[in-house]
Structures are given as structure tokens and as C-alpha cells.
Coordinates of C-alpha atoms in Angstrom, one line a residue:
Chain A
X29 CA -12.7 -38.3 44.3
X30 CA -16.3 -38.4 43.3
X31 CA -17.8 -40.9 45.7
X32 CA -21.4 -40.5 46.4
X33 CA -21.7 -41.2 50.1
X34 CA -25.1 -42.5 51.1
X35 CA -25.3 -42.7 54.9
X36 CA -26.1 -46.2 56.1
X37 CA -28.8 -44.8 58.4
X38 CA -30.9 -43.8 55.5
X39 CA -31.2 -47.4 54.2
X40 CA -31.8 -48.6 57.8
X41 CA -34.6 -46.0 58.1
X42 CA -36.4 -47.4 55.0
X43 CA -36.0 -51.0 56.2
X44 CA -37.4 -49.9 59.6
X45 CA -40.3 -48.2 58.0
X46 CA -41.2 -51.2 55.9
X47 CA -41.0 -53.4 59.0
X48 CA -43.1 -51.0 61.0
X49 CA -45.8 -50.8 58.3
X50 CA -45.9 -54.6 58.0
X51 CA -46.2 -55.1 61.8
X52 CA -48.8 -52.4 62.3
X53 CA -50.7 -53.4 59.2
X54 CA -51.3 -56.9 60.4
X55 CA -51.4 -56.4 64.1
X56 CA -55.2 -55.9 64.4
X57 CA -55.7 -59.3 62.7
X58 CA -54.1 -61.0 65.7
X59 CA -55.9 -59.0 68.3
X60 CA -59.4 -60.0 69.4
X61 CA -59.9 -57.6 72.3
X62 CA -61.4 -54.2 71.4
X63 CA -59.6 -52.9 74.4
X64 CA -56.3 -53.7 72.9
X65 CA -57.2 -51.9 69.7
X66 CA -58.2 -48.7 71.4
X67 CA -54.9 -48.8 73.4
X68 CA -53.0 -49.1 70.1
X69 CA -54.9 -46.1 68.8
X70 CA -53.9 -44.0 71.8
X71 CA -50.3 -45.2 71.5
X72 CA -50.4 -44.0 67.9
X73 CA -51.7 -40.6 69.0
X74 CA -49.2 -40.1 71.7
X75 CA -46.4 -41.3 69.4
X76 CA -47.1 -38.3 67.2
X77 CA -46.5 -36.0 70.2
X78 CA -43.4 -37.8 71.3
X79 CA -41.9 -37.8 67.8
X80 CA -42.1 -34.0 67.8
X81 CA -40.8 -33.9 71.4
X82 CA -37.9 -36.1 70.4
X83 CA -37.0 -33.6 67.7
X84 CA -37.0 -30.9 70.3
X85 CA -35.3 -32.7 73.1
X86 CA -33.0 -35.1 71.2
X87 CA -32.0 -32.8 68.3
X88 CA -32.4 -29.3 69.5
X89 CA -31.4 -30.2 73.1
X90 CA -34.3 -28.3 74.6
X91 CA -36.8 -29.6 77.2
X92 CA -40.5 -28.8 77.1
X93 CA -42.4 -29.5 80.3
X94 CA -45.6 -28.2 78.7
X95 CA -46.1 -30.4 75.7
X96 CA -49.5 -31.6 76.9
X97 CA -50.6 -28.0 76.6
X98 CA -50.0 -27.9 72.9
X99 CA -51.6 -31.3 72.6
X100 CA -54.6 -29.8 74.5
X101 CA -54.6 -26.7 72.4
X102 CA -54.9 -28.9 69.3
X103 CA -57.7 -31.0 70.8
X104 CA -59.7 -28.1 72.2
X105 CA -59.2 -26.0 69.0
X106 CA -60.6 -28.9 67.0
X107 CA -63.4 -29.5 69.5
X108 CA -64.5 -25.8 69.7
X109 CA -64.3 -25.3 65.9
X110 CA -66.4 -28.4 65.2
X111 CA -68.8 -28.3 68.2
X112 CA -69.4 -24.6 68.6
X113 CA -68.7 -23.3 65.1
X114 CA -69.7 -26.4 63.1
X115 CA -66.6 -26.6 61.0
X116 CA -65.7 -29.8 59.3
X117 CA -63.2 -31.9 61.4
X118 CA -60.8 -32.1 58.4
X119 CA -60.7 -28.3 58.2
X120 CA -60.5 -28.0 62.0
X121 CA -57.4 -30.1 62.2
X122 CA -55.1 -28.0 60.0
X123 CA -56.6 -24.8 61.4
X124 CA -55.8 -26.0 65.0
X125 CA -52.3 -26.9 63.9
X126 CA -51.8 -23.5 62.4
X127 CA -53.1 -21.8 65.5
X128 CA -51.0 -23.8 67.9
X129 CA -48.0 -23.3 65.8
X130 CA -48.5 -19.6 65.8
X131 CA -49.0 -19.6 69.6
X132 CA -45.8 -21.6 70.0
X133 CA -44.0 -19.1 67.7
X134 CA -45.2 -16.1 69.7
X135 CA -44.4 -17.8 73.0
X136 CA -41.0 -19.0 71.9
X137 CA -39.8 -15.8 70.3
X138 CA -38.7 -14.2 73.6
X139 CA -37.7 -17.6 75.2
X140 CA -35.0 -18.4 72.7
X141 CA -33.2 -15.2 73.1
X142 CA -32.0 -16.6 76.4
X143 CA -29.5 -19.5 76.8
X144 CA -29.9 -22.4 79.1
X145 CA -33.0 -24.1 80.5
X146 CA -35.4 -21.2 80.3
X147 CA -37.6 -23.2 77.9
X148 CA -38.2 -25.9 80.5
X149 CA -39.3 -23.2 83.0
X150 CA -41.3 -21.3 80.4
X151 CA -43.2 -24.3 79.0
X152 CA -43.9 -25.4 82.6
X153 CA -45.6 -22.1 83.2
X154 CA -47.3 -22.2 79.8
X155 CA -48.8 -25.6 80.6
X156 CA -50.4 -24.3 83.8
X157 CA -51.8 -21.2 82.0
X158 CA -53.4 -23.4 79.3
X159 CA -54.8 -25.7 82.0
X160 CA -56.3 -22.7 83.8
X161 CA -57.8 -21.3 80.6
X162 CA -59.3 -24.7 79.7
X163 CA -60.9 -24.9 83.2
X164 CA -62.1 -21.3 83.4
X165 CA -63.2 -20.3 80.0
X166 CA -66.4 -22.2 80.4
X167 CA -68.4 -20.6 77.6
X168 CA -66.1 -22.2 75.0
X169 CA -64.3 -25.1 76.7
X170 CA -67.1 -26.3 79.0
X171 CA -64.8 -25.9 82.0
X172 CA -63.7 -28.9 84.2
X173 CA -66.6 -31.0 83.1
X174 CA -65.3 -31.0 79.6
X175 CA -66.7 -30.6 76.1
X176 CA -68.8 -33.5 74.7
X177 CA -70.4 -34.1 71.4
X178 CA -67.3 -33.8 69.2
X179 CA -68.0 -35.1 65.7
X180 CA -66.0 -38.1 64.4
X181 CA -63.8 -37.7 61.4
X182 CA -65.4 -38.6 58.1
X183 CA -64.2 -40.1 54.9
X184 CA -66.3 -39.4 51.8
X185 CA -69.1 -38.2 54.0
X186 CA -69.2 -41.3 56.2
X187 CA -68.2 -40.8 59.8
X188 CA -65.5 -43.2 61.0
X189 CA -67.1 -45.3 63.7
X190 CA -65.0 -48.3 64.4
X191 CA -61.7 -48.4 66.3
X192 CA -60.3 -50.4 63.4
X193 CA -60.7 -47.5 61.0
X194 CA -59.3 -45.1 63.5
X195 CA -56.4 -47.4 64.2
X196 CA -55.3 -47.3 60.5
X197 CA -55.9 -43.6 60.2
X198 CA -54.0 -42.7 63.4
X199 CA -51.1 -44.9 62.5
X200 CA -51.1 -43.5 59.0
X201 CA -50.6 -40.1 60.6
X202 CA -48.0 -41.4 63.0
X203 CA -45.9 -43.0 60.1
X204 CA -46.2 -39.8 58.1
X205 CA -45.0 -37.9 61.2
X206 CA -42.1 -40.3 61.5
X207 CA -41.2 -40.0 57.8
X208 CA -41.4 -36.2 57.8
X209 CA -39.4 -36.2 61.0
X210 CA -36.7 -38.4 59.5
X211 CA -36.6 -36.0 56.5
X212 CA -36.0 -33.2 58.9
X213 CA -33.3 -35.1 60.7
X214 CA -31.4 -36.1 57.5
X215 CA -31.3 -32.6 56.1
X216 CA -29.3 -29.4 56.3
X217 CA -31.8 -28.3 59.0
X218 CA -31.3 -31.5 61.0
X219 CA -27.6 -31.4 60.7
X220 CA -27.7 -27.8 62.0
X221 CA -29.7 -29.1 65.0
X222 CA -27.3 -31.8 65.8
X223 CA -24.4 -29.3 65.5
X224 CA -26.2 -27.1 68.0
X225 CA -26.6 -29.9 70.4
X226 CA -22.9 -30.8 70.2
X227 CA -21.6 -27.2 70.5
X228 CA -23.6 -24.0 70.2
X229 CA -20.4 -22.0 70.0
X230 CA -19.0 -24.0 67.1
X231 CA -22.4 -24.1 65.3
X232 CA -22.7 -20.3 65.5
X233 CA -19.1 -20.0 64.1
X234 CA -20.3 -21.8 61.0
X235 CA -23.1 -19.4 60.4
X236 CA -26.0 -21.2 62.1
X237 CA -28.6 -18.9 63.7
X238 CA -28.9 -21.0 66.9
X239 CA -31.9 -19.2 68.4
X240 CA -33.9 -19.4 65.1
X241 CA -33.3 -23.2 64.7
X242 CA -34.3 -23.9 68.3
X243 CA -37.4 -21.8 67.8
X244 CA -38.4 -23.5 64.6
X245 CA -38.0 -26.9 66.1
X246 CA -40.1 -25.9 69.1
X247 CA -42.8 -24.8 66.7
X248 CA -42.6 -28.1 64.7
X249 CA -43.0 -30.0 68.0
X250 CA -46.0 -27.9 68.9
X251 CA -47.6 -28.6 65.5
X252 CA -47.0 -32.3 65.9
X253 CA -48.7 -32.2 69.4
X254 CA -51.6 -30.2 68.0
X255 CA -52.3 -32.7 65.1
X256 CA -52.2 -35.5 67.7
X257 CA -54.6 -33.5 69.9
X258 CA -57.0 -33.1 67.0
X259 CA -56.9 -36.8 66.3
X260 CA -57.5 -37.4 70.0
X261 CA -60.5 -35.1 70.2
X262 CA -62.2 -36.7 67.2
X263 CA -61.4 -40.2 68.5
X264 CA -62.6 -39.7 72.1
X265 CA -65.4 -37.4 70.9
X266 CA -65.0 -35.7 74.3
X267 CA -62.3 -33.6 75.8
X268 CA -61.7 -32.5 79.4
X269 CA -58.7 -30.6 80.9
X270 CA -57.3 -33.5 82.9
X271 CA -56.1 -35.2 79.7
X272 CA -53.7 -32.2 79.1
X273 CA -52.4 -31.5 82.6
X274 CA -48.9 -31.4 83.9
X275 CA -48.7 -35.1 84.7
X276 CA -49.4 -35.7 81.0
X277 CA -46.5 -33.5 80.0
X278 CA -44.2 -35.4 82.4
X279 CA -45.4 -38.7 80.9
X280 CA -44.7 -37.4 77.4
X281 CA -41.2 -36.5 78.4
X282 CA -40.8 -39.9 80.0
X283 CA -42.0 -41.7 76.8
X284 CA -39.5 -39.8 74.7
X285 CA -36.6 -40.4 77.1
X286 CA -37.4 -44.1 77.5
X287 CA -37.4 -44.6 73.8
X288 CA -34.2 -42.8 73.5
X289 CA -33.5 -39.2 72.4
X290 CA -30.7 -40.1 70.0
X291 CA -33.2 -41.2 67.3
X292 CA -36.8 -40.3 66.6
X293 CA -37.3 -44.1 66.1
X294 CA -37.3 -44.3 69.9
X295 CA -40.5 -42.2 70.2
X296 CA -43.1 -44.8 69.2
X297 CA -41.2 -47.5 71.1
X298 CA -41.0 -45.5 74.3
X299 CA -44.6 -44.4 74.0
X300 CA -45.8 -48.0 73.6
X301 CA -43.7 -49.2 76.6
X302 CA -44.8 -46.4 79.0
X303 CA -48.5 -46.8 77.9
X304 CA -48.4 -50.6 78.4
X305 CA -46.6 -50.2 81.7
X306 CA -49.3 -47.7 82.9
X307 CA -52.0 -50.1 82.0
X308 CA -50.2 -53.0 83.6
X309 CA -49.8 -51.0 86.8
X310 CA -53.5 -50.1 86.8
X311 CA -54.2 -53.9 86.9
X312 CA -51.4 -54.8 89.3
X313 CA -51.5 -52.2 92.0
X314 CA -54.9 -53.2 93.4
X315 CA -53.8 -56.8 93.5
X316 CA -51.0 -56.0 95.9
X317 CA -53.4 -54.0 98.0
X318 CA -52.5 -50.5 96.9
X319 CA -55.1 -47.9 96.0
X320 CA -55.6 -47.4 92.3
X321 CA -54.5 -43.8 92.4
X322 CA -52.0 -41.6 90.6
X323 CA -49.4 -41.7 93.3
X324 CA -48.4 -45.3 92.6
X325 CA -48.1 -44.4 88.9
X326 CA -45.7 -41.5 89.7
X327 CA -43.6 -43.8 91.9
X328 CA -43.4 -46.4 89.1
X329 CA -42.5 -43.8 86.6
X330 CA -39.7 -42.6 88.8
X331 CA -38.4 -46.1 89.2
X332 CA -38.6 -46.6 85.4
X333 CA -36.7 -43.4 84.7
X334 CA -34.0 -44.3 87.2
X335 CA -33.6 -47.8 85.8
X336 CA -33.4 -46.5 82.3
X337 CA -30.8 -43.9 83.3
X338 CA -28.7 -46.5 85.0
X339 CA -28.8 -49.3 82.5
X340 CA -29.6 -47.7 79.2
X341 CA -28.8 -44.0 79.5
X342 CA -29.1 -43.5 75.7
X343 CA -32.6 -45.0 75.7
X344 CA -34.2 -48.2 74.6
X345 CA -33.5 -47.8 70.8
X346 CA -29.7 -47.4 71.2
X347 CA -29.6 -50.2 73.7
X348 CA -31.5 -52.5 71.4
X349 CA -29.4 -51.7 68.3
X350 CA -26.2 -52.0 70.2
X351 CA -27.2 -55.4 71.7
X352 CA -28.3 -56.6 68.3
X353 CA -25.0 -55.7 66.6
X354 CA -23.1 -57.3 69.5
X355 CA -25.1 -60.5 69.6
X356 CA -25.5 -60.9 65.9
X357 CA -22.2 -62.8 65.2
X358 CA -23.1 -65.3 67.9
X359 CA -26.5 -65.9 66.6
X360 CA -25.3 -66.2 63.1
X361 CA -22.7 -68.6 64.2
X362 CA -25.3 -70.7 66.0
X363 CA -27.4 -70.6 62.9
X364 CA -24.6 -71.8 60.7
X365 CA -23.7 -74.6 63.1
X366 CA -27.4 -75.8 63.2
X367 CA -27.5 -75.6 59.4
X368 CA -24.3 -77.7 59.1
X369 CA -25.7 -80.3 61.4
X370 CA -28.9 -80.5 59.5
X371 CA -27.1 -80.9 56.2
X372 CA -24.8 -83.6 57.8
X373 CA -27.9 -85.6 58.9
X374 CA -29.2 -85.7 55.4
Chain B
X14 CA 0.4 0.5 57.8
X15 CA 3.5 0.1 55.8
X16 CA 1.9 -1.8 52.8
X17 CA 3.4 -1.8 49.4
X18 CA 0.1 -1.8 47.7
X19 CA -2.3 1.1 48.2
X20 CA -5.4 -1.0 48.6
X21 CA -7.4 -0.4 51.8
X22 CA -7.0 -3.2 54.3
X23 CA -9.7 -5.9 54.2
X24 CA -10.3 -5.4 57.9
X25 CA -9.5 -2.6 60.3
X26 CA -9.5 -2.9 64.1
X27 CA -10.4 0.6 65.2
X28 CA -9.5 1.6 68.7
X29 CA -11.0 -1.5 70.3
X30 CA -11.2 -1.7 74.1
X31 CA -12.7 -4.5 76.1
X32 CA -13.0 -4.7 79.8
X33 CA -14.5 -7.5 81.9
X34 CA -15.5 -5.9 85.2
X35 CA -12.3 -4.1 86.3
X36 CA -10.0 -6.1 84.0
X37 CA -8.9 -4.3 80.9
X38 CA -8.4 -7.1 78.4
X39 CA -8.0 -4.9 75.4
X40 CA -6.9 -1.2 75.5
X41 CA -7.4 1.0 72.5
X42 CA -6.0 -1.5 69.9
X43 CA -5.9 -0.5 66.3
X44 CA -4.3 -2.2 63.2
X45 CA -5.2 -3.2 59.7
X46 CA -5.2 -6.6 58.0
X47 CA -4.2 -6.6 54.4
X48 CA -6.0 -8.8 51.9
X49 CA -4.4 -12.1 51.1
X50 CA -1.9 -12.0 53.9
X51 CA -1.2 -14.3 56.8
X52 CA -1.1 -12.0 59.8
X53 CA 0.1 -13.4 63.1
X54 CA -1.2 -12.0 66.4
X55 CA 1.2 -12.8 69.1
X56 CA 1.9 -11.9 72.7
X57 CA 2.4 -13.3 76.2
X58 CA -0.4 -15.2 77.9
X59 CA -3.2 -12.9 78.8
X60 CA -2.3 -10.3 76.2
X61 CA -5.8 -10.3 74.8
X62 CA -5.3 -12.2 71.6
X63 CA -8.3 -14.6 71.9
X64 CA -10.4 -11.7 73.3
X65 CA -9.6 -9.8 70.1
X66 CA -10.5 -12.8 67.9
X67 CA -13.8 -13.0 69.8
X68 CA -14.5 -9.3 69.1
X69 CA -13.8 -9.8 65.4
X70 CA -16.0 -12.9 65.2
X71 CA -18.8 -11.2 67.1
X72 CA -18.8 -13.4 70.2
X73 CA -17.9 -10.4 72.3
X74 CA -19.1 -6.8 72.0
X75 CA -16.2 -4.4 72.6
X76 CA -16.7 -1.7 75.3
X77 CA -15.3 0.8 72.9
X78 CA -14.2 1.0 69.3
X79 CA -15.2 -1.4 66.6
X80 CA -14.2 -3.5 63.6
X81 CA -14.6 -2.5 60.0
X82 CA -14.6 -5.2 57.4
X83 CA -14.6 -4.5 53.7
X84 CA -16.0 -1.1 54.4
X85 CA -18.8 -2.4 56.7
X86 CA -19.0 -1.6 60.3
X87 CA -19.5 -4.8 62.1
X88 CA -20.8 -3.4 65.4
X89 CA -23.7 -5.3 66.8
X90 CA -23.7 -7.9 64.0
X91 CA -24.1 -11.4 65.5
X92 CA -21.6 -14.1 64.8
X93 CA -23.7 -16.2 62.4
X94 CA -24.2 -13.1 60.2
X95 CA -20.5 -12.3 60.1
X96 CA -19.9 -15.8 58.8
X97 CA -22.2 -14.9 55.9
X98 CA -20.0 -11.9 55.2
X99 CA -17.0 -14.2 54.9
X100 CA -15.4 -14.3 58.4
X101 CA -14.7 -17.8 59.5
X102 CA -12.9 -19.0 62.6
X103 CA -11.6 -22.0 64.6
X104 CA -11.2 -22.3 68.4
X105 CA -8.4 -23.3 70.7
X106 CA -10.3 -26.5 71.4
X107 CA -11.3 -28.2 68.1
X108 CA -15.0 -28.2 69.1
X109 CA -15.8 -30.9 66.5
X110 CA -19.2 -32.4 66.5
X111 CA -18.1 -35.7 68.0
X112 CA -21.2 -37.8 67.4
X113 CA -21.3 -36.8 63.7
X114 CA -19.1 -38.3 61.0
X115 CA -16.2 -36.3 59.6
X116 CA -18.2 -35.8 56.4
X117 CA -21.2 -34.5 58.4
X118 CA -19.0 -32.1 60.3
X119 CA -17.8 -30.7 56.9
X120 CA -21.4 -30.6 55.7
X121 CA -22.3 -28.4 58.6
X122 CA -19.5 -26.1 57.4
X123 CA -21.4 -25.8 54.1
X124 CA -24.4 -24.5 56.0
X125 CA -24.1 -20.9 54.8
X126 CA -24.0 -21.9 51.2
X127 CA -27.3 -23.7 51.4
X128 CA -30.7 -22.2 51.1
X129 CA -33.0 -25.1 51.9
X130 CA -35.2 -24.5 54.9
X131 CA -37.4 -26.5 57.1
X132 CA -40.2 -26.7 54.5
X133 CA -38.0 -27.9 51.7
X134 CA -36.4 -30.5 54.1
X135 CA -39.8 -31.9 55.3
X136 CA -41.1 -32.8 51.9
X137 CA -37.7 -33.2 50.1
X138 CA -38.1 -30.9 47.2
X139 CA -35.9 -31.6 44.2
X140 CA -33.8 -28.5 44.7
X141 CA -33.0 -29.7 48.2
X142 CA -31.6 -33.0 46.9
X143 CA -29.5 -31.1 44.3
X144 CA -28.2 -28.8 47.0
X145 CA -27.4 -31.7 49.2
X146 CA -25.4 -33.3 46.4
X147 CA -23.4 -30.1 45.9
X148 CA -22.7 -29.8 49.6
X149 CA -21.4 -33.3 49.7
X150 CA -18.9 -32.6 46.9
X151 CA -17.8 -29.4 48.6
X152 CA -17.4 -31.2 51.9
X153 CA -15.3 -33.9 50.3
X154 CA -13.2 -31.2 48.6
X155 CA -12.3 -29.5 51.9
X156 CA -11.7 -32.8 53.6
X157 CA -9.3 -33.8 50.8
X158 CA -7.7 -30.4 51.1
X159 CA -6.8 -31.0 54.8
X160 CA -6.0 -34.7 54.1
X161 CA -9.0 -36.2 55.9
X162 CA -10.8 -37.4 52.7
X163 CA -10.2 -41.1 53.6
X164 CA -11.8 -40.6 57.1
X165 CA -15.1 -39.2 55.8
X166 CA -17.3 -41.8 57.4
X167 CA -15.5 -42.1 60.7
X168 CA -17.2 -40.4 63.7
X169 CA -15.3 -37.2 64.5
X170 CA -14.7 -38.3 68.1
X171 CA -12.6 -41.2 66.8
X172 CA -10.0 -38.8 65.2
X173 CA -6.8 -37.9 66.9
X174 CA -6.4 -34.5 68.5
X175 CA -4.4 -33.2 65.5
X176 CA -6.9 -34.6 63.1
X177 CA -9.7 -32.9 65.0
X178 CA -7.9 -29.6 64.6
X179 CA -7.6 -30.2 60.9
X180 CA -11.3 -31.1 60.7
X181 CA -12.2 -27.8 62.5
X182 CA -10.2 -25.9 59.8
X183 CA -11.9 -27.9 57.0
X184 CA -15.2 -27.2 58.5
X185 CA -14.5 -23.5 58.6
X186 CA -13.1 -23.6 55.0
X187 CA -16.4 -25.2 53.8
X188 CA -18.1 -21.9 54.5
X189 CA -15.7 -20.3 52.0
X190 CA -14.4 -17.6 54.2
X191 CA -12.5 -14.7 52.8
X192 CA -11.0 -14.0 56.2
X193 CA -10.1 -17.0 58.4
X194 CA -9.3 -16.5 62.2
X195 CA -7.3 -19.4 63.6
X196 CA -6.9 -19.6 67.4
X197 CA -3.6 -21.5 68.2
X198 CA -4.0 -24.1 65.5
X199 CA -0.6 -25.7 66.3
X200 CA -1.0 -26.1 70.0
X201 CA -0.5 -29.7 71.0
X202 CA 0.6 -30.8 67.6
X203 CA 3.8 -32.7 67.0
X204 CA 6.5 -31.5 64.7
X205 CA 5.3 -33.3 61.6
X206 CA 1.7 -32.2 62.1
X207 CA 3.0 -28.6 62.5
X208 CA 4.8 -28.9 59.2
X209 CA 1.6 -30.1 57.5
X210 CA -0.4 -27.4 59.1
X211 CA 2.1 -24.8 57.8
X212 CA 1.7 -26.2 54.3
X213 CA -2.1 -26.2 54.6
X214 CA -2.0 -22.5 55.6
X215 CA 0.0 -21.7 52.6
X216 CA -2.6 -23.5 50.4
X217 CA -5.4 -21.6 52.2
X218 CA -3.5 -18.4 51.4
X219 CA -3.1 -19.4 47.8
X220 CA -6.8 -19.8 47.5
X221 CA -7.0 -16.0 48.3
X222 CA -8.1 -16.3 51.9
X223 CA -6.7 -13.8 54.3
X224 CA -5.6 -15.5 57.6
X225 CA -5.4 -14.0 61.1
X226 CA -3.4 -16.5 63.2
X227 CA -3.0 -16.4 66.9
X228 CA 0.0 -18.6 67.7
X229 CA 2.5 -19.3 70.4
X230 CA 4.8 -21.3 68.2
X231 CA 7.4 -18.7 67.1
X232 CA 8.9 -21.0 64.5
X233 CA 5.6 -21.4 62.7
X234 CA 4.9 -17.6 63.0
X235 CA 8.3 -16.7 61.6
X236 CA 7.9 -19.2 58.8
X237 CA 4.4 -18.2 57.7
X238 CA 3.4 -14.7 58.8
X239 CA 4.1 -11.8 56.5
X240 CA 3.0 -9.4 59.1
X241 CA 3.1 -9.7 62.9
X242 CA 1.1 -7.7 65.5
X243 CA 2.2 -8.0 69.1
X244 CA -0.2 -7.4 72.0
X245 CA 0.9 -7.1 75.6
X246 CA -1.5 -6.6 78.5
X247 CA -4.2 -5.7 76.1
X248 CA -2.1 -3.0 74.4
X249 CA -0.8 -2.8 70.8
X250 CA 2.9 -3.1 71.5
X251 CA 4.4 -3.4 68.0
X252 CA 3.8 -4.5 64.5
X253 CA 5.9 -5.3 61.5
X254 CA 7.4 -8.0 59.4
X255 CA 8.5 -11.2 61.3
X256 CA 12.1 -10.1 60.9
X257 CA 11.5 -6.7 62.4
X258 CA 9.5 -8.1 65.3
X259 CA 12.2 -10.5 66.2
X260 CA 14.6 -7.6 66.7
X261 CA 12.2 -5.3 68.4
X262 CA 13.5 -4.5 71.9
X263 CA 10.0 -3.7 73.4
X264 CA 8.8 -7.1 72.2
X265 CA 11.8 -9.0 73.6
X266 CA 11.3 -7.1 76.9
X267 CA 7.6 -8.0 77.0
X268 CA 8.3 -11.7 76.5
X269 CA 11.2 -11.8 78.9
X270 CA 9.1 -9.9 81.5
X271 CA 6.4 -12.4 81.1
X272 CA 8.8 -15.3 81.6
X273 CA 10.2 -13.7 84.7
X274 CA 6.8 -12.9 86.2

């Protein structure tokens, strides 16, 4: 038997990517508001973080409650290297990623010798430490008031000024992140991760070094967050610690969960949904007489999470694909009937 | 060790003791496993059979004694590295990866033969694709061997209990073990499935793999095992050919005692 089995998901991935590129490529043509464009840039940036988080949570089965810290490390490393040391942004970005990856490696090394939910606890603490350093190490970070004057990214010597250019750049990065993520998922490495999620004992008995695979995935997710952080810094041209606090970490986990951890396709979807919901709330809450503060947001997030867990526990992506495959015969039938009627009329 | 050949055993259990708190699960157990044989490890419930398998596989660290495999002392070596040395195993529960397809389960079994790492996977280097292709062929080979070739694209969770057991064996075989530890592979199987399992184990043996089998089904043990080791309350009670063990008064006593108790 010499059948070459090509998994269906692979073909579906390419179709999905083509569709995504098409939609994202033409989306700015339909939008007139600059506000919408900048929102899309941010969705792209956060998507890169959540794709990495999805690899960690969905495939390696580990929770990070400090992902905003790695996002912040990337942003601040890029900011400090360019503002204080006058590096080129294009050099600062990989340097920041390398540094953040190294920090994640050193931090993760002891964490993954332990089984269970130590990573959630550890990353929670790590997030607070990073927040503290960003606030207190004023000489370099500028403290709570932040670090302004970050240069924009340049292409061929020209700084990128418009949101439109950033939009294509950021989503280029996000699609690359998705493609590389899919490559990881569909490889020996990704299979080992899924095996670990299903049964650590069985995975180990097949020669998989469980701790090592978890650690490497953790480092990958940190590098993803760092790259997104660098893009964020050079887009906002200003960074301050509040953008990388604990509530951001929670929001990132929410984005990944809403989209669905079963597939990294869920990450951009969940990110977009949570971002739009956040913006919507910001508009709606004052209308019903509430104060425009963080508390309402947290309550709304809580509700959203509960609803998702109740009605689509596997996340939005799985729910959508399942509904699609269930409803498709009906739609196709309807289409066929309509076509027959049209033909009859002629 | 009353072996006809004078070759050293492929594995030696050397004075292994294991206690959990105050419970002595294994008490000074020693025996050897000859290459290419099917050795059955039997004994009443709680005799320490699975504990001993866990010690051999590296899941448990014995409180005293150790395991020698092909001349290496295995002490302190983690499970995943023992797999690389050629020690494979299955569990009482099948522990298949339910969400993955049958083929993917077998592909995970090929893990130790692969070399591709994260970096190669990320950018899909040519050698990674070649390796992936080889792994697929190997995975299909072991699936055909256990008779699951036609189920390759089915999710493992959709298999029957017996089929999941076979998949677990296929998965372990994909790692090309030279020593395979099977923990009660026949439990819960019907008569026909048991017969198929027996045939499969003969084929595994013909491939040159040594098998250590923990089993309650005496019919299967008598049919397959060339050597039987009996444990009782963590102690080595007896060993010998299946025929010798069947007549051993101490063994009969232990089993009768267990049934009365």
C-alpha cells in the first residue's frame, strides 16, 4: 500500500490563507474612516501575539497569564534600542525578539521541570515583575509616563507615515506568523505537541521529551509576542507600561480562547471579535449611563467568556466550521431548487 | 537462568525494590530477559507487575536495585531516552491520542526516528519533507501490520476498544523497539480479538523484538510465552517454562490464596 495521504486540513489551510489575503488586501478600499484602519492595524498586531498564545495554550496545553509582559519586552527593547541607542528599527526588531526569546528560555527552564499549572502562576508573577521594572527603571524606560519619540519603521530610507502602509506591513507579518504557525502545527514538532496535550504519559512512552517541547513552544510564543511588541512600538511611536499590564494579558488569553484553541486560525478571529467588542462597549456604556471605566469592560469580558464556554466551548472557529458543514447541504439544496426554478421559467 | 544459549540476557532486573510509603510493591526482584523471547510476567492482582514495567520504562525510580539493558545501567535515565535505546511500551488503558487520526497516532510513534526540529519545521526545509514522507510510509506499514491500514484517516477516538489497543501497539512498534513491554494487552478483548493479538505478537517476535508481557489471560500466556516469571506480593515467586509454571505448587498456592482472600 503506497498511498500518499495528504491531510485535508492542509488544503483547507491554503484556501483559508488565499481568502484571508484577498479580504485583507481589499478591506482598506471599502473603509473611509482612518479610525477603522488604525483599529485594523492593532488587530493585526494583537493577532500575532494570540497566534503564538494559541500554539502555547491550544497545542502545548499551557496557560500564560503574562503574555503582555513578552509583548512589552519586545516593545520596550525596540523603543530603548532605537531611542536611547539610535539603532535602526529593522535591527531592533530581531534583536528584541532574540532577547525576549532568551529571557523566556531562562525563565521557562525551571518552570517546565514541574508538572501542572505552574506556568500560569509563574507567568503571572513574571508579568508583575516586568510591569514593575518598566515603571521603576526610569533612566531607560521613562517610568510610568512612558517613552516617547520612537522612530517609525522605514523602507528604503523613507519612514512609513500612513496607517495604510502600516496596515499592509502589520498584516504581512501576521500572515507570515500564521503560515509559520501552521507549518509548526503540521510537522513532527506539532504532532508531538498535540500528543502531549492528549496524554503526556503516552507521549513520553513514544520518546517525546515533554518538558523540552513545552519549553520550546513557550519560547516561540514569547518571540511572537516580542515581534508584535516591536511593531506596536514603531506604530504608536510611544510606549507606556499600562499597555502591557495584567489586564492586557487577560485580554490576550480571552482573544485566543474566544477564537478557539483547537486551531491557530481562531487567533485572528478571536482577536478581531474581542477588539471590536471592546470598542463597541466604549461607545455603548456611556449611553446607558455607566462610567467609561475598566470595570464595565471586565464585566463584559466575563459575560463573553461564560457565553462562549456555554455555547461554543471549542471556540468560534470550531463552531463556525461545524455549523457550516451542517448547514451546507440545506443551502446547496436551496440553491439547486432556485436554479431549477430559474431554468424552468426560461 | 536456564537458557540454552550462552548469550547474556538483553535485560536484567537486578534486585529491584520499590516501596510507596509503607507499601512494599516490589521486594528484591531479579530475573533476566533473553533476546528474542516472549516473556510473560504473571501474578495475582497487586503482585507488582505494572510497577515493575514502570520501573523498566523509567516512569518510576526504584528505591533499590536497578535495570541493566544491553550492558547499560538504566538508573536515572528518563522514559523518553529509554525509548531511544529501544524500549517501547503500551499501557493498560490504550491512551491513544483521540483527536488525532489513526495515521497521526502512528506518526507520533515514528517520533524517535525523526530528526527534524522546530527550525526545520518552521521553514519546511527539503529534508523535513523527505523525512515526513518516510514517516508516513513507516506509519502505514505498522498500521497494516496490526490490521488498521484501512482506518488510517479515521479519528482514533472512533475506533473500538480492541482497535485502540492495536493502535497503541502499532504506535509503539513505529518506534522500532528491540524490547516491547505490553501491559495486559488482552484485557477486555473478545475471543477472536485475543486470537488476532496472539498472532500479532508472534509476528512481532519474528521481527526480532523481545516482548515482556504482563497478562492475566492464562490461555494466552500458555500459548505464547516461552518463559514465565511469577510475582506475588512484590516478590519473585518462581520462573520457568509455561509448562513448569503450571505445575509449580507455590504458584498454584499463590493464585488459590489470592482467590480465597
